[in-house]
Amino acid sequence: MADAIALGPVEALIIAPDRLRALLVAEADMGERIMRALILRRVSLIRGGAGGPVLIGPSNSRGVIRLQGFLTRNGHPHHLLDPASDHDANELIARYSPSPTDWPLVVTADGTVLRNPGESELARAMGMIRAIAKDKVYDVAVVGSGPAGLSTAVYAASEGLSVAVCDARAFGGQAGASARIENYLGFPTGISGLALTARAFNQAQKFGADVMIPMTVKSLDCSRADGVFGLKLEDEEVLRARSIVVASGARYRRPEIENLADFEGRGVWYWASPIEARLCADQEVALVGGGNSAGQAAVFLSGHARKVHMVIRGGGLGASMSRYLIERIEAASNIELVFNTEVIALEGAEDTPLERVRWRSRLSGEDSTAEIRNLFLFVGADPATGWLEGCGVMVDRGGFVVTGAQCRKSEGQPVSALETSVPGVFAVGDVRSGSVKRVGASIGEGAQVVAALHDFLGGAAKPAL
Ligand SMILES: Cc1cc2nc3c(=O)[nH]c(=O)nc-3n(C[C@H](O)[C@H](O)[C@H](O)COP(=O)(O)OP(=O)(O)OC[C@H]3O[C@@H](n4cnc5c(N)ncnc54)[C@H](O)[C@@H]3O)c2cc1C
């Protein structure tokens, strides 16, 4: 991103992105300086709330929270003008006279005004998604840009393969939702999932991977009628590639609470990032779940909310949570553990934020209601493999992609540990049957699959070690 105002005569040198990338890779010292400058500048724009699109709307409205969440998770600076507190907002409102359904207004760097845009519309207006060249065939197309997909992209692109990456939502996947990852090698003080994966995202782009976000892959065509695989994208375009890496991870499970959908984005959250934490300042919140992700979120939220009610189906934490998190939860005076309990109802008037949460003891059957405006759900995840239906890729009973020897029937046929039942289609990370479900493991599999890709593609681009 570059915004500049010339105050005097200026000579501008325009360097095309691919030439800049080539320089970053070829000239290591200069590349490091440029990369560092670009990253630090972006961080300072994000911290200062300057640069990028201007969002105009009430800071606690559903649309503003949705777009801020999208921009923040994608590491994109933006500026919010709230009509309640910002004089400038009122001037812009008078100029564009929005109707009630137009909120929030978004003004992009080139002056385009969008009215309550979807994430894809906003991404296109900001240049985050570009049209795919019709005749382009990538060596590898990666579906998902969580740790596994990003790792695949970094290793494959750095070893000379042409790589496309699509993600439906944001880079980082589940790890992007982690307030602090403490068990990833090399970060003794921990690192937020967003910070870790933002580095990988920059690294993948530096090596030339084409990353498209948000871009949902709807289906995979394995017929290879024209010799290559086809990924059907949400905009009906087809991305063509000689090999596919399935890195679509897992999707949050939604517990069966009758009117859950009515409150999603209005008090029901599946993430606990600084955006949601800001909404909980000095309030009582409820959090459902007893695994590591729930534990991390509870500890993080306890630093912002007055009290965190941690609602857990089972009778203890030990079975599903790491020891270090249990100790932190026990040490936090404002986390209350509510064992053997399930949330059964959400209450609030139509079109207003959540007002109350009702839960029921599984032991006594007794109901309790609490004034809770923010409910966090961390109840596990299912594999995101719906888009693979009908293409012949074998999945196990839980829907996870089967790889390696167990998915090839014919005896003696050599098969890579990460290859699926369809030759040329590989799977890495949480989506893979039997995977370890850790950031470190996902990143390792991303590195590992690249050797198999080279073998499949003919070894032409195999690097000298
Ligand atoms: C809150 C939380 C905290 C965690 N903390 C830790 C921790 O401290 N340490 C640790 O080791 N692990 C932790 N984990 C687990 C870790 O994050 C996961 O193991 C890891 O993210 C898996 O990586 P992945 O790339 O395989 O999949 P994911 O991270 O699930 O990424 C998959 C990506 O694919 C995209 N996608 C899915 N379907 C499609 C489609 N059809 N088209 C396009 N894109 C698609 C998704 O949008 C997503 O971005 C945590 C998980 C959570 C939720």
PDB file of N, CA and C in Angstrom, residues 323-360:
ATOM      1  N   ARG A 323      -2.126 -28.193  30.557  1.00  0.00           N
ATOM      2  CA  ARG A 323      -1.934 -27.868  31.975  1.00  0.00           C
ATOM      3  C   ARG A 323      -1.703 -26.363  32.203  1.00  0.00           C
ATOM      4  N   TYR A 324      -0.893 -25.746  31.323  1.00  0.00           N
ATOM      5  CA  TYR A 324      -0.550 -24.335  31.550  1.00  0.00           C
ATOM      6  C   TYR A 324      -1.792 -23.442  31.482  1.00  0.00           C
ATOM      7  N   LEU A 325      -2.752 -23.841  30.626  1.00  0.00           N
ATOM      8  CA  LEU A 325      -3.979 -23.034  30.522  1.00  0.00           C
ATOM      9  C   LEU A 325      -4.863 -23.238  31.753  1.00  0.00           C
ATOM     10  N   ILE A 326      -4.925 -24.493  32.218  1.00  0.00           N
ATOM     11  CA  ILE A 326      -5.736 -24.768  33.424  1.00  0.00           C
ATOM     12  C   ILE A 326      -5.209 -23.923  34.584  1.00  0.00           C
ATOM     13  N   GLU A 327      -3.883 -23.870  34.706  1.00  0.00           N
ATOM     14  CA  GLU A 327      -3.310 -23.095  35.818  1.00  0.00           C
ATOM     15  C   GLU A 327      -3.643 -21.618  35.697  1.00  0.00           C
ATOM     16  N   ARG A 328      -3.610 -21.100  34.448  1.00  0.00           N
ATOM     17  CA  ARG A 328      -3.945 -19.677  34.275  1.00  0.00           C
ATOM     18  C   ARG A 328      -5.407 -19.406  34.593  1.00  0.00           C
ATOM     19  N   ILE A 329      -6.267 -20.331  34.177  1.00  0.00           N
ATOM     20  CA  ILE A 329      -7.703 -20.138  34.443  1.00  0.00           C
ATOM     21  C   ILE A 329      -7.951 -20.156  35.950  1.00  0.00           C
ATOM     22  N   GLU A 330      -7.305 -21.103  36.619  1.00  0.00           N
ATOM     23  CA  GLU A 330      -7.505 -21.193  38.076  1.00  0.00           C
ATOM     24  C   GLU A 330      -6.976 -19.941  38.786  1.00  0.00           C
ATOM     25  N   ALA A 331      -5.940 -19.336  38.191  1.00  0.00           N
ATOM     26  CA  ALA A 331      -5.352 -18.153  38.834  1.00  0.00           C
ATOM     27  C   ALA A 331      -6.152 -16.873  38.549  1.00  0.00           C
ATOM     28  N   ALA A 332      -7.016 -16.921  37.540  1.00  0.00           N
ATOM     29  CA  ALA A 332      -7.766 -15.691  37.184  1.00  0.00           C
ATOM     30  C   ALA A 332      -8.986 -15.571  38.084  1.00  0.00           C
ATOM     31  N   SER A 333      -9.040 -14.509  38.881  1.00  0.00           N
ATOM     32  CA  SER A 333     -10.135 -14.397  39.856  1.00  0.00           C
ATOM     33  C   SER A 333     -11.477 -14.101  39.189  1.00  0.00           C
ATOM     34  N   ASN A 334     -11.457 -13.613  37.939  1.00  0.00           N
ATOM     35  CA  ASN A 334     -12.740 -13.261  37.306  1.00  0.00           C
ATOM     36  C   ASN A 334     -13.216 -14.284  36.277  1.00  0.00           C
ATOM     37  N   ILE A 335     -12.646 -15.510  36.315  1.00  0.00           N
ATOM     38  CA  ILE A 335     -13.210 -16.584  35.469  1.00  0.00           C
ATOM     39  C   ILE A 335     -13.959 -17.554  36.385  1.00  0.00           C
ATOM     40  N   GLU A 336     -15.264 -17.707  36.112  1.00  0.00           N
ATOM     41  CA  GLU A 336     -16.053 -18.650  36.922  1.00  0.00           C
ATOM     42  C   GLU A 336     -16.346 -19.892  36.083  1.00  0.00           C
ATOM     43  N   LEU A 337     -15.988 -21.048  36.593  1.00  0.00           N
ATOM     44  CA  LEU A 337     -16.201 -22.298  35.859  1.00  0.00           C
ATOM     45  C   LEU A 337     -17.585 -22.846  36.179  1.00  0.00           C
ATOM     46  N   VAL A 338     -18.385 -23.074  35.146  1.00  0.00           N
ATOM     47  CA  VAL A 338     -19.744 -23.598  35.337  1.00  0.00           C
ATOM     48  C   VAL A 338     -19.765 -24.980  34.685  1.00  0.00           C
ATOM     49  N   PHE A 339     -19.501 -26.026  35.478  1.00  0.00           N
ATOM     50  CA  PHE A 339     -19.373 -27.386  34.931  1.00  0.00           C
ATOM     51  C   PHE A 339     -20.737 -28.054  34.723  1.00  0.00           C
ATOM     52  N   ASN A 340     -20.728 -29.124  33.935  1.00  0.00           N
ATOM     53  CA  ASN A 340     -21.922 -29.957  33.700  1.00  0.00           C
ATOM     54  C   ASN A 340     -23.118 -29.115  33.256  1.00  0.00           C
ATOM     55  N   THR A 341     -22.855 -28.171  32.367  1.00  0.00           N
ATOM     56  CA  THR A 341     -23.904 -27.208  32.012  1.00  0.00           C
ATOM     57  C   THR A 341     -23.919 -26.964  30.508  1.00  0.00           C
ATOM     58  N   GLU A 342     -25.117 -26.672  29.969  1.00  0.00           N
ATOM     59  CA  GLU A 342     -25.261 -26.362  28.541  1.00  0.00           C
ATOM     60  C   GLU A 342     -26.070 -25.090  28.369  1.00  0.00           C
ATOM     61  N   VAL A 343     -25.688 -24.258  27.390  1.00  0.00           N
ATOM     62  CA  VAL A 343     -26.497 -23.082  27.056  1.00  0.00           C
ATOM     63  C   VAL A 343     -27.720 -23.575  26.309  1.00  0.00           C
ATOM     64  N   ILE A 344     -28.907 -23.113  26.713  1.00  0.00           N
ATOM     65  CA  ILE A 344     -30.111 -23.629  26.046  1.00  0.00           C
ATOM     66  C   ILE A 344     -30.907 -22.543  25.316  1.00  0.00           C
ATOM     67  N   ALA A 345     -30.717 -21.274  25.668  1.00  0.00           N
ATOM     68  CA  ALA A 345     -31.507 -20.248  24.969  1.00  0.00           C
ATOM     69  C   ALA A 345     -30.820 -18.897  25.005  1.00  0.00           C
ATOM     70  N   LEU A 346     -31.096 -18.107  23.955  1.00  0.00           N
ATOM     71  CA  LEU A 346     -30.585 -16.736  23.873  1.00  0.00           C
ATOM     72  C   LEU A 346     -31.794 -15.813  23.840  1.00  0.00           C
ATOM     73  N   GLU A 347     -31.693 -14.687  24.539  1.00  0.00           N
ATOM     74  CA  GLU A 347     -32.849 -13.793  24.607  1.00  0.00           C
ATOM     75  C   GLU A 347     -32.459 -12.379  24.228  1.00  0.00           C
ATOM     76  N   GLY A 348     -33.376 -11.706  23.556  1.00  0.00           N
ATOM     77  CA  GLY A 348     -33.170 -10.315  23.158  1.00  0.00           C
ATOM     78  C   GLY A 348     -34.289  -9.947  22.209  1.00  0.00           C
ATOM     79  N   ALA A 349     -34.580  -8.649  22.090  1.00  0.00           N
ATOM     80  CA  ALA A 349     -35.653  -8.232  21.195  1.00  0.00           C
ATOM     81  C   ALA A 349     -35.178  -8.370  19.751  1.00  0.00           C
ATOM     82  N   GLU A 350     -36.142  -8.362  18.822  1.00  0.00           N
ATOM     83  CA  GLU A 350     -35.795  -8.502  17.408  1.00  0.00           C
ATOM     84  C   GLU A 350     -34.873  -7.368  16.967  1.00  0.00           C
ATOM     85  N   ASP A 351     -33.865  -7.711  16.214  1.00  0.00           N
ATOM     86  CA  ASP A 351     -32.929  -6.721  15.660  1.00  0.00           C
ATOM     87  C   ASP A 351     -32.163  -5.915  16.696  1.00  0.00           C
ATOM     88  N   THR A 352     -32.115  -6.409  17.919  1.00  0.00           N
ATOM     89  CA  THR A 352     -31.285  -5.724  18.927  1.00  0.00           C
ATOM     90  C   THR A 352     -30.216  -6.714  19.392  1.00  0.00           C
ATOM     91  N   PRO A 353     -29.151  -6.191  20.015  1.00  0.00           N
ATOM     92  CA  PRO A 353     -28.104  -7.117  20.463  1.00  0.00           C
ATOM     93  C   PRO A 353     -28.629  -8.106  21.510  1.00  0.00           C
ATOM     94  N   LEU A 354     -27.827  -9.144  21.701  1.00  0.00           N
ATOM     95  CA  LEU A 354     -28.148 -10.160  22.712  1.00  0.00           C
ATOM     96  C   LEU A 354     -28.298  -9.498  24.090  1.00  0.00           C
ATOM     97  N   GLU A 355     -29.300  -9.954  24.845  1.00  0.00           N
ATOM     98  CA  GLU A 355     -29.506  -9.365  26.179  1.00  0.00           C
ATOM     99  C   GLU A 355     -29.277 -10.360  27.316  1.00  0.00           C
ATOM    100  N   ARG A 356     -29.725 -11.606  27.115  1.00  0.00           N
ATOM    101  CA  ARG A 356     -29.610 -12.598  28.192  1.00  0.00           C
ATOM    102  C   ARG A 356     -29.279 -13.980  27.621  1.00  0.00           C
ATOM    103  N   VAL A 357     -28.614 -14.783  28.467  1.00  0.00           N
ATOM    104  CA  VAL A 357     -28.296 -16.166  28.082  1.00  0.00           C
ATOM    105  C   VAL A 357     -28.833 -17.090  29.174  1.00  0.00           C
ATOM    106  N   ARG A 358     -29.496 -18.166  28.718  1.00  0.00           N
ATOM    107  CA  ARG A 358     -30.019 -19.131  29.694  1.00  0.00           C
ATOM    108  C   ARG A 358     -29.230 -20.432  29.583  1.00  0.00           C
ATOM    109  N   TRP A 359     -28.821 -21.009  30.705  1.00  0.00           N
ATOM    110  CA  TRP A 359     -28.153 -22.303  30.665  1.00  0.00           C
ATOM    111  C   TRP A 359     -28.778 -23.260  31.668  1.00  0.00           C
ATOM    112  N   ARG A 360     -28.547 -24.565  31.419  1.00  0.00           N
ATOM    113  CA  ARG A 360     -29.211 -25.598  32.236  1.00  0.00           C
ATOM    114  C   ARG A 360     -28.164 -26.583  32.767  1.00  0.00           C
TER     115      ARG A 360
END
